[in-house]
Coordinates of C-alpha atoms in Angstrom, one line a residue:
Chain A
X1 CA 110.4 126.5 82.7
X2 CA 106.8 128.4 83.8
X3 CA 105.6 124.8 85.0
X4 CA 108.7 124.0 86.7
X5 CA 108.6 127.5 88.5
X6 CA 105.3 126.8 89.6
X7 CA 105.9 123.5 90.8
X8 CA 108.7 125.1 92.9
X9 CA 106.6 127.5 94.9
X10 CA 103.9 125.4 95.4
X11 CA 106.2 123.6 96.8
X12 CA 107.6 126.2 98.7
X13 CA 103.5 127.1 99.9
X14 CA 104.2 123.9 101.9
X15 CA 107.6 124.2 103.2
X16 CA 106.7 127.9 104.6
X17 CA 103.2 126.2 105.9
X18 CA 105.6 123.2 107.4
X19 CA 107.9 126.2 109.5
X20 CA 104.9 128.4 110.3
X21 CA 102.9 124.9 112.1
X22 CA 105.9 124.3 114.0
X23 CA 106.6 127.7 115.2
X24 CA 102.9 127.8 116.5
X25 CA 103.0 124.6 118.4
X26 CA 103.4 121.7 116.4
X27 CA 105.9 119.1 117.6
X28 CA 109.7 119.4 116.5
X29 CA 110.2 119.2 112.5
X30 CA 106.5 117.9 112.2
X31 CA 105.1 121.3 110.8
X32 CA 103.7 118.7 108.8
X33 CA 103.4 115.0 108.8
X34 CA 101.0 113.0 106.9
X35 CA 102.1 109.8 108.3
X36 CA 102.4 111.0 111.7
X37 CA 99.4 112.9 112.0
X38 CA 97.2 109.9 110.6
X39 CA 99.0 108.1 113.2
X40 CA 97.8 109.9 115.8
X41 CA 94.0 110.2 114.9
X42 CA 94.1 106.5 114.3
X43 CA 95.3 107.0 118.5
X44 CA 92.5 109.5 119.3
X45 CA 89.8 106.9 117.7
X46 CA 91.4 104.4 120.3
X47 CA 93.0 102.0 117.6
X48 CA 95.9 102.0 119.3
X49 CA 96.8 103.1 123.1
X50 CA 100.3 104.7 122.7
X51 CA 99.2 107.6 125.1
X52 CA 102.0 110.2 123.8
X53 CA 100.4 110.5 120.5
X54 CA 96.8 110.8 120.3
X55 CA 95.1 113.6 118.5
X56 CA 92.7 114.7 116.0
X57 CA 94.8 116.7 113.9
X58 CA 93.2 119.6 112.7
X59 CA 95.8 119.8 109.8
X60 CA 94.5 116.7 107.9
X61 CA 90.5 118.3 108.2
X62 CA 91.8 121.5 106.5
X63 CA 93.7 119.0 103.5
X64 CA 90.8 117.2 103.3
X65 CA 88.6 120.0 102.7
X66 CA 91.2 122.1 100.4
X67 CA 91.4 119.6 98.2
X68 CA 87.3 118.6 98.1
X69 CA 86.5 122.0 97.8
X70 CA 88.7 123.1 95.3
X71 CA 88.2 119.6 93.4
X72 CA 84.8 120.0 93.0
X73 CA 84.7 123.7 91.8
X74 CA 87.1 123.1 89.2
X75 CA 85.9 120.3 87.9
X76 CA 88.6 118.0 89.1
X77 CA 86.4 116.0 91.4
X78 CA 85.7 112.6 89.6
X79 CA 84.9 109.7 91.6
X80 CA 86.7 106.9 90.0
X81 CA 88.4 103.5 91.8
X82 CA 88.1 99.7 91.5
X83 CA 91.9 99.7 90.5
X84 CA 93.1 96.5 93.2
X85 CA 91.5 97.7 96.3
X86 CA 93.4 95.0 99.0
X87 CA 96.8 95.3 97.2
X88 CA 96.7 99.0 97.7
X89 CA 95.5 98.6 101.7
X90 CA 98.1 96.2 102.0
X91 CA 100.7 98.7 100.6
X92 CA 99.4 101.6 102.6
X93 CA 99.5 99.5 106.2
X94 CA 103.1 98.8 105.1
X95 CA 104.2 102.0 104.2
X96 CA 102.8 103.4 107.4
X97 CA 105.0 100.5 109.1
X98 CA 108.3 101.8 107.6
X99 CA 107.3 105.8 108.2
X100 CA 107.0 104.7 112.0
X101 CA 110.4 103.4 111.6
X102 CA 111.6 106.5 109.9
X103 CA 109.5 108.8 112.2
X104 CA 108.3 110.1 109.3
X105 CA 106.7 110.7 106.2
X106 CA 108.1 111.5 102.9
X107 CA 106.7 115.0 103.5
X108 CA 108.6 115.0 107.1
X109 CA 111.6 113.5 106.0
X110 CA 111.9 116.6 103.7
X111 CA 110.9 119.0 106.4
X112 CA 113.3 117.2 108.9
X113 CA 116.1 117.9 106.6
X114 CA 115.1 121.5 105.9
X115 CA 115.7 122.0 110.1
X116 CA 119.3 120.4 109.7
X117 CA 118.3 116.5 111.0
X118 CA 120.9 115.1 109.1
X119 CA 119.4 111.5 109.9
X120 CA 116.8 112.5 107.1
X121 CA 119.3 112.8 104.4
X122 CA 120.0 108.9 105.4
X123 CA 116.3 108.5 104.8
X124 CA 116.2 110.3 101.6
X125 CA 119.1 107.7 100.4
X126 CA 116.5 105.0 101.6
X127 CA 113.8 106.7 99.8
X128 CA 115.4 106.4 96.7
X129 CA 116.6 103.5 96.8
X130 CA 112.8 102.0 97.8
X131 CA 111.6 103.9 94.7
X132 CA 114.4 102.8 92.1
X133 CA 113.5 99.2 93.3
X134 CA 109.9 99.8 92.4
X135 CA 110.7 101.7 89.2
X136 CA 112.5 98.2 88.1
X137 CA 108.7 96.6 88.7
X138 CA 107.3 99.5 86.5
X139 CA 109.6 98.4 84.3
X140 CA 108.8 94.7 84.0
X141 CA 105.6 95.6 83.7
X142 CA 104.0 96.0 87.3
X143 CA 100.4 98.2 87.3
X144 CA 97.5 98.0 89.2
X145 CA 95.0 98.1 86.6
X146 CA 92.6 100.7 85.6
X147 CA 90.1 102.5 87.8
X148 CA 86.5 103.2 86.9
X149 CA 83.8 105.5 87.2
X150 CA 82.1 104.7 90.5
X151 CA 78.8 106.4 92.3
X152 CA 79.4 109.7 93.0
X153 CA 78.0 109.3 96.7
X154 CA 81.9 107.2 97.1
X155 CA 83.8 110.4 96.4
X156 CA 82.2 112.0 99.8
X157 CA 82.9 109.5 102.1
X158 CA 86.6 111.3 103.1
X159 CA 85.1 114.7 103.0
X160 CA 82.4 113.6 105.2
X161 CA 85.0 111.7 107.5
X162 CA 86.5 115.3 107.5
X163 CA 83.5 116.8 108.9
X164 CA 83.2 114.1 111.4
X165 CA 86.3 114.4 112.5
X166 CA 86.1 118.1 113.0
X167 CA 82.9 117.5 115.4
X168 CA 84.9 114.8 118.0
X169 CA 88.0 117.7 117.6
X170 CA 85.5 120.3 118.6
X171 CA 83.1 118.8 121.0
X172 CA 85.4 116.0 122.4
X173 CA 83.7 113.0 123.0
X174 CA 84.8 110.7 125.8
X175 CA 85.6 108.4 124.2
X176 CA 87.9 110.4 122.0
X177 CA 91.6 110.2 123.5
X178 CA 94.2 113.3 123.5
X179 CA 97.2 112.9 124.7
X180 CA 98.1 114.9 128.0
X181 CA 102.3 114.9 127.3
X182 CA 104.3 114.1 124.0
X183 CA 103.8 114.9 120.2
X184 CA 100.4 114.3 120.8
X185 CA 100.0 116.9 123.3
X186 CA 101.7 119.2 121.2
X187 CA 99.8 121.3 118.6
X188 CA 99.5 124.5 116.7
X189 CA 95.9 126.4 117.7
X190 CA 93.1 124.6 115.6
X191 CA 91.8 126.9 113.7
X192 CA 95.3 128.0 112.2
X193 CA 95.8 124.5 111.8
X194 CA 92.7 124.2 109.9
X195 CA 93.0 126.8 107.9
X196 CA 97.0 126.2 106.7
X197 CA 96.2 122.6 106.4
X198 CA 93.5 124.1 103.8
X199 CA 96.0 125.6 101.8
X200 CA 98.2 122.4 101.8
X201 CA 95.4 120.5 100.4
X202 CA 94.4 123.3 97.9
X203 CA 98.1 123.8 97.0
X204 CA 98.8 120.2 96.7
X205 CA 95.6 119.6 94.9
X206 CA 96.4 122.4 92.1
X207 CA 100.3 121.4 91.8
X208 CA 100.0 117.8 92.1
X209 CA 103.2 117.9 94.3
X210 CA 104.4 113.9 95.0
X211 CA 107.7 113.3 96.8
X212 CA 107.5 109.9 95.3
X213 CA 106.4 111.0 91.3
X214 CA 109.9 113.6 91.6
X215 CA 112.0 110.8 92.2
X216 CA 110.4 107.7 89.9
X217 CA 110.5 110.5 87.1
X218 CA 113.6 111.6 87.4
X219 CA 114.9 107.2 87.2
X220 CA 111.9 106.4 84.6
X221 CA 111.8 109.1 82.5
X222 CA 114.3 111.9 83.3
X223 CA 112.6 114.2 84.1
X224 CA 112.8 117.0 86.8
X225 CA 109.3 118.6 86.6
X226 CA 107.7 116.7 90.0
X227 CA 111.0 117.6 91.4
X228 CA 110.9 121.3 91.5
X229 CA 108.2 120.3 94.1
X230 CA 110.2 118.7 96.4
X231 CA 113.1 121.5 96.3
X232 CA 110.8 124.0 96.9
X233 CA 109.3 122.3 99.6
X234 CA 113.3 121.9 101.3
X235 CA 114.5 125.6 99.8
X236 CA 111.3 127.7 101.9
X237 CA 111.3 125.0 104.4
X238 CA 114.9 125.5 105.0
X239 CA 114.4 129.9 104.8
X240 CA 111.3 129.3 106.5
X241 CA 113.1 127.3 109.7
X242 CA 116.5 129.8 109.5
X243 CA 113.7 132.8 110.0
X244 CA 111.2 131.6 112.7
X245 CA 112.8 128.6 114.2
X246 CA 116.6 129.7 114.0
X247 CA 116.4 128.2 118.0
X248 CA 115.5 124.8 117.3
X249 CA 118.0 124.7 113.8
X250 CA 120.6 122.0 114.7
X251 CA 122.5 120.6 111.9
X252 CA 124.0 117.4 112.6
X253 CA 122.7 113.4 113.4
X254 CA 122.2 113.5 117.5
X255 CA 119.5 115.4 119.8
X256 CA 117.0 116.0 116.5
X257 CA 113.7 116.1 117.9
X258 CA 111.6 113.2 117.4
X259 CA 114.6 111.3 115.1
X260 CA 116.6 108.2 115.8
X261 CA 120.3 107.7 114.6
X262 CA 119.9 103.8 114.1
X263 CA 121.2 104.8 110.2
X264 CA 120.5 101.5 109.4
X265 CA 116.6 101.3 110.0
X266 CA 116.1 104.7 109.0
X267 CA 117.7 103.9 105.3
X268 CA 115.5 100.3 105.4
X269 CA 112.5 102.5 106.9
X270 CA 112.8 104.3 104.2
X271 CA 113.3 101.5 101.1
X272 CA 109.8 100.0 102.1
X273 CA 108.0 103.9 102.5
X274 CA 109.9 104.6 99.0
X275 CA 108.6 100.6 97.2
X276 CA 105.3 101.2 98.7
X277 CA 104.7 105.2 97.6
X278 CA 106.4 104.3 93.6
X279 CA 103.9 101.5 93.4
X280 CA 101.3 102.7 94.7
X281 CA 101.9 106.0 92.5
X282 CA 101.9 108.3 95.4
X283 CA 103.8 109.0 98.9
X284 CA 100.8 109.6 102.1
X285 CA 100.1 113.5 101.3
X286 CA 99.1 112.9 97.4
X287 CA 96.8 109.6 98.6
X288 CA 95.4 111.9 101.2
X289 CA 94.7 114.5 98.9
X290 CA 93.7 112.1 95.7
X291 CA 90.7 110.3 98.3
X292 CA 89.8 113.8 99.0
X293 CA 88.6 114.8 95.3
X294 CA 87.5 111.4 94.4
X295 CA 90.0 108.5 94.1
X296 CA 88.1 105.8 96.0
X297 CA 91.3 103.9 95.6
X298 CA 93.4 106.7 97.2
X299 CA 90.9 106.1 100.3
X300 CA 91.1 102.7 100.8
X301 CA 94.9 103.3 100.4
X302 CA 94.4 105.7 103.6
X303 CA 92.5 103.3 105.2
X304 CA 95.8 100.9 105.1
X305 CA 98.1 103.7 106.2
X306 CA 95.2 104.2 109.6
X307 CA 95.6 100.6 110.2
X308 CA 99.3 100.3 109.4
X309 CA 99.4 102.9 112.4
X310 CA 97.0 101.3 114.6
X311 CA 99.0 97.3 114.2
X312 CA 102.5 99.6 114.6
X313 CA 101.9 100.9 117.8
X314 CA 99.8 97.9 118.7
X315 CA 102.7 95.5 117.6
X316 CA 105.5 97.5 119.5
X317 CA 107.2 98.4 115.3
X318 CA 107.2 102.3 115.7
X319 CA 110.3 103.6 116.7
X320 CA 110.8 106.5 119.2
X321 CA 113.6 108.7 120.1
X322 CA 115.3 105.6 122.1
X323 CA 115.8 103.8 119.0
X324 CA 114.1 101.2 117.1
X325 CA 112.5 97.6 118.9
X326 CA 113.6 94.4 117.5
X327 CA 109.6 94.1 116.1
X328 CA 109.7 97.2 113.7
X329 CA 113.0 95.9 112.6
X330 CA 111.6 92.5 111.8
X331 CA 108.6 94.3 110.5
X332 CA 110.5 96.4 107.7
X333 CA 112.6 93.3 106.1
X334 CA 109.0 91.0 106.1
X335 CA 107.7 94.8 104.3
X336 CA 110.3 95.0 102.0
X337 CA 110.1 91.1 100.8
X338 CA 106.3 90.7 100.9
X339 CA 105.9 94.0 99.1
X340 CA 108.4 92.9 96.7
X341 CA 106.7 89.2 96.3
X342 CA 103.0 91.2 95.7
X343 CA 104.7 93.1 92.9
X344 CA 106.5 90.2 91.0
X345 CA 103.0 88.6 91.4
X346 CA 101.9 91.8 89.6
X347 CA 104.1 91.7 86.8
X348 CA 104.4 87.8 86.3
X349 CA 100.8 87.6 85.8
X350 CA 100.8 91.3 83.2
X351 CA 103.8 89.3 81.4
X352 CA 102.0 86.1 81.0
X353 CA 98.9 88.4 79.2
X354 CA 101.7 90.2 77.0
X355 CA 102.8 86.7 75.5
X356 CA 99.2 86.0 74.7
X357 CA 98.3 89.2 73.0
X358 CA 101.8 88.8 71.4
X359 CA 100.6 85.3 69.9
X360 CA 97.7 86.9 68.6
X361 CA 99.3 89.3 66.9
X362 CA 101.4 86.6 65.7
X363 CA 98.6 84.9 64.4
X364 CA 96.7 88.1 62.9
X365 CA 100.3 88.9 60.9
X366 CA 100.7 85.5 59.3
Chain B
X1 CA 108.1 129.6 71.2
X2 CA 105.7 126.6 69.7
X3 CA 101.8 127.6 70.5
X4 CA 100.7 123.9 71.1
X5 CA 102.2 120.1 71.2
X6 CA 100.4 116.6 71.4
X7 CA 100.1 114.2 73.5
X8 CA 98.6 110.8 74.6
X9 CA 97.7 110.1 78.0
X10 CA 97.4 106.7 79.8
X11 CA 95.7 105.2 82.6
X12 CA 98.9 103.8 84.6
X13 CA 102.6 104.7 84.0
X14 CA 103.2 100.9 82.6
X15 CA 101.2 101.7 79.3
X16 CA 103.1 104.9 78.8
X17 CA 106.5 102.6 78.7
X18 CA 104.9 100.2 76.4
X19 CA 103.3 102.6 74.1
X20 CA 107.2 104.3 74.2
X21 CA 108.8 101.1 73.5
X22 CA 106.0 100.1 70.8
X23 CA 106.0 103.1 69.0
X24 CA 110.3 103.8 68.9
X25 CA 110.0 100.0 67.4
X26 CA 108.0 101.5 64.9
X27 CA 110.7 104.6 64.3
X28 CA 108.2 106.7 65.8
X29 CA 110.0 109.9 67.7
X30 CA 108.3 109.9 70.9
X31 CA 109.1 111.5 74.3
X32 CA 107.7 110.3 77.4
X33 CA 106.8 113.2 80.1
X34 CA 105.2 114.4 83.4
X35 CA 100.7 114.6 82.7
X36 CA 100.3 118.1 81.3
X37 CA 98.1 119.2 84.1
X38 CA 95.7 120.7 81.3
X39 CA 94.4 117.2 80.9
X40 CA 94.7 115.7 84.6
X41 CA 94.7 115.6 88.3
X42 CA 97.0 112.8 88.1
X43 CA 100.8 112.5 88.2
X44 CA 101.4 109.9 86.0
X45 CA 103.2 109.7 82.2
X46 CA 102.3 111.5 79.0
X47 CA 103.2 110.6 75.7
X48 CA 104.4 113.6 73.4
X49 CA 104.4 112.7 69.7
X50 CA 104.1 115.1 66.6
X51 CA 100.6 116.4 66.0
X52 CA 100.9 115.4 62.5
X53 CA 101.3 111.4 63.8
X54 CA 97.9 110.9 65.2
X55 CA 96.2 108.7 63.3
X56 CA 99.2 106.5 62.1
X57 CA 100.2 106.1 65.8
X58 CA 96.5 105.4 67.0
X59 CA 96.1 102.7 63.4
X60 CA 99.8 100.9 65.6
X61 CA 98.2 101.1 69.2
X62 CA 95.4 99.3 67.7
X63 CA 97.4 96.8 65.9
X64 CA 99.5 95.6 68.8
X65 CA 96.9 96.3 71.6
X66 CA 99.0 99.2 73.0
X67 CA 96.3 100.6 75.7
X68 CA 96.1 104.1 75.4
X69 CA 93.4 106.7 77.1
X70 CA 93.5 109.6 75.1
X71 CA 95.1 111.9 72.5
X72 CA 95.4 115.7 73.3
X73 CA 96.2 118.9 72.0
X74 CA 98.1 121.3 74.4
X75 CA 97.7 124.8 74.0
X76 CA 100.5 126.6 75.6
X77 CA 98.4 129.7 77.4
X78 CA 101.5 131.8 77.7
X79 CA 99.5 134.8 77.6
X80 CA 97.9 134.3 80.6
X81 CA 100.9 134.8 82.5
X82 CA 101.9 138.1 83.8
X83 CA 105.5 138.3 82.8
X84 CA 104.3 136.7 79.2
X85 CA 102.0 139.6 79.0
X86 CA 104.8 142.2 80.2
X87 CA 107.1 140.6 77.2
X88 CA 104.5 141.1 74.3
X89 CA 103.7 144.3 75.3
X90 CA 107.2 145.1 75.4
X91 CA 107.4 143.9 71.9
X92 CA 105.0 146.1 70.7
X93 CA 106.6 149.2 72.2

């Protein structure tokens, strides 16, 4: 029970960080938003041009360096990858594709609900549903292969995009865009930011929290331990919210902030965001936090969510409050099938391998 | 309380399912659970077995190819924890 109890207010650390963000300026239920807020750097570097969210969020520096620094003086900083590089970009850019739908990450979706946006708890359904489809590919036999040791120059490439990022936030290039109105516009001061964000990324780092590990354990292997995360981010979210937000606390589906009601494409929003996290053994926050202490292939994940941003905006998919456009809509089904397609080629190709080392055995027996 | 359990780790969550299905074949008791964070950063699957198992299991894995990354020794560090500390010192009173 200690681990679980631990995994609980770590989880809560996050929650409370999620309500404090949002009372100090962030935009409404986006205390914290992994896939939002990459979103909106990938707007400040001028990857897309969806003026209402561009900004160098301070938030994501501060995970960055939590979980470097904390990484590397525990010993927990190992640079490893190599474990299939393009499938996991290809999963990130669609994951980001269905969060846009959503308006939300896993992390957000949790934080949405602990403010009483009741569209979330639709989202959650999706979320599950997304992850027991990719638990079934687990299953079967789906795996992305083993990582190696890589040069240990790789592992700073994400802290040191941390420290360039903090430079254009601070001195503000021209050619660095902020929004002027919207979510983008909107922000807790930076060096709070900064420093909370820290503590996500140390928290996170320490815990190993994962929306998407609470759920595939709890189908795979029945187990609640990853869980405890997860409530604890919703239970001192929730407290968190009642306390220091108690204005903007609206229970029910209509006028959430930032939130659709097309229940529909937030449930499929959510399947693809769920698929994509389950096989690619982490929602956004964990990858964020995994390419900060090392896991090259965590990066290049992060890398695909950037550019899954940038095409979403680009490509008119991201929803807003006025609903979803017929392109993200399109965009999720082609997500959920061609995801689904890359991971039967997964574990066609692992069971083929199986029957030969089963022959062999065969053979060795006789 | 028991002081310390085993384990075997695994590089992906799909070896941890094989290695369970493998060994149960075998009429192995095995229990699959969350990475004891004592051995990684990583949330994947664990393997708990009895400590006693460890060679015979490892003589299988090699036998049918089971891919596995380590074997480990948990030490429950109860008495680091405050409330742990409280208790045995309550005992002792």
């Amino acid at each position: 029970m200690k681990g679980k109890g631990k995994m609980f207010l770590y989880g809560g650390i996050i929650g409370l960080v999620g309500a404090i963000l949002m009372k100090l300026g962030n935009p409404g239920n986006m205390g914290i938003c992994i896939a939002c807020f990459w979103r909106d750097i990938a707007g400040a570097m001028g990857l897309h041009r969806a003026e209402v969210v561009q900004y160098i969020r301070p938030e994501i520096i501060g995970i960055i360096f939590g979980a470097f620094f904390i990484s590397y003086l525990t010993g927990d900083f190992k640079v490893r990858g190599g474990s299939s590089p393009i499938l996991r970009f290809v999963m990130g850019f669609f994951l980001m594709i269905g969060a846009l739908v959503f308006l939300g990450c896993p992390l957000r979706m949790v934080l949405r609900l602990a403010n009483g946006d009741l569209n979330a708890l639709v989202g959650l359904g999706g979320y599950i549903g997304g992850i027991f489809i990719g638990t079934r590919f687990l299953k079967r036999g789906y795996t992305l292969g083993k990582s190696i040791k890589q040069p240990k120059v790789a592992g700073f490439i994400y802290p040191i995009i941390g420290v360039v990022l903090l430079v254009f936030l601070v001195i503000k290039p021209a050619f660095i865009l902020f929004s002027k109105e919207g979510p983008g516009s909107m922000g807790a001061p930076i060096a709070i930011s900064l420093a909370l964000g820290a503590v996500v990324g140390i928290s996170l780092q320490r815990s190993r929290v994962c929306t998407a590990g609470g759920f595939r354990d709890i189908i795979l292997i029945k187990d609640t331990f990853f869980l405890w995360g997860l409530i604890g981010i919703f239970a001192f979210g929730l407290v968190g919210n009642l306390v220091l937000n108690l204005d903007t606390f609206n229970l029910g589906f209509a006028d959430q902030p930032i939130a659709h009601t097309e229940h529909l494409w937030n449930f499929l929003g959510m399947v693809l965001v769920g698929l994509c996290s389950v096989l690619l053994g982490g929602c956004p926050i964990r990858q964020t936090v995994l390419a900060s202490q090392g896991d090259v292939d965590a990066g290049v994940t992060v890398f695909g969510l950037i550019m899954g941003a940038a095409f979403s905006h680009n490509f008119g998919l991201a929803a807003s409050p006025a609903g979803v456009p017929p392109n993200g809509k399109i965009a999720v089904i082609v997500g959920i099938i061609f995801i689904s397609i890359l991971a039967y080629g997964v574990v066609a190709e692992t069971s083929k391998a199986k029957q030969k080392v089963g022959l062999k055995e065969a053979k060795v027996n006789a | 309380m028991e002081e310390f359990y085993c384990v075997f780790s695994f590089q992906t969550v799909n070896h941890a399912l094989a290695f369970e299905k493998m060994i149960k074949e075998e009429g192995i008791e095995v229990k699959l659970m969350p990475m004891p964070r004592q051995i990684s950063t990583s949330c994947g699957t664990a393997a708990r077995v009895s400590c006693d198992m460890e060679e015979i299991i490892k003589e299988i894995c090699k036998r049918r190819s089971i891919e596995t990354e380590g074997f480990h020794k948990i030490i429950n560090k109860n008495e680091n924890l405050w409330f742990s500390k409280f208790m045995n010192k309550k005992k002792k009173d």
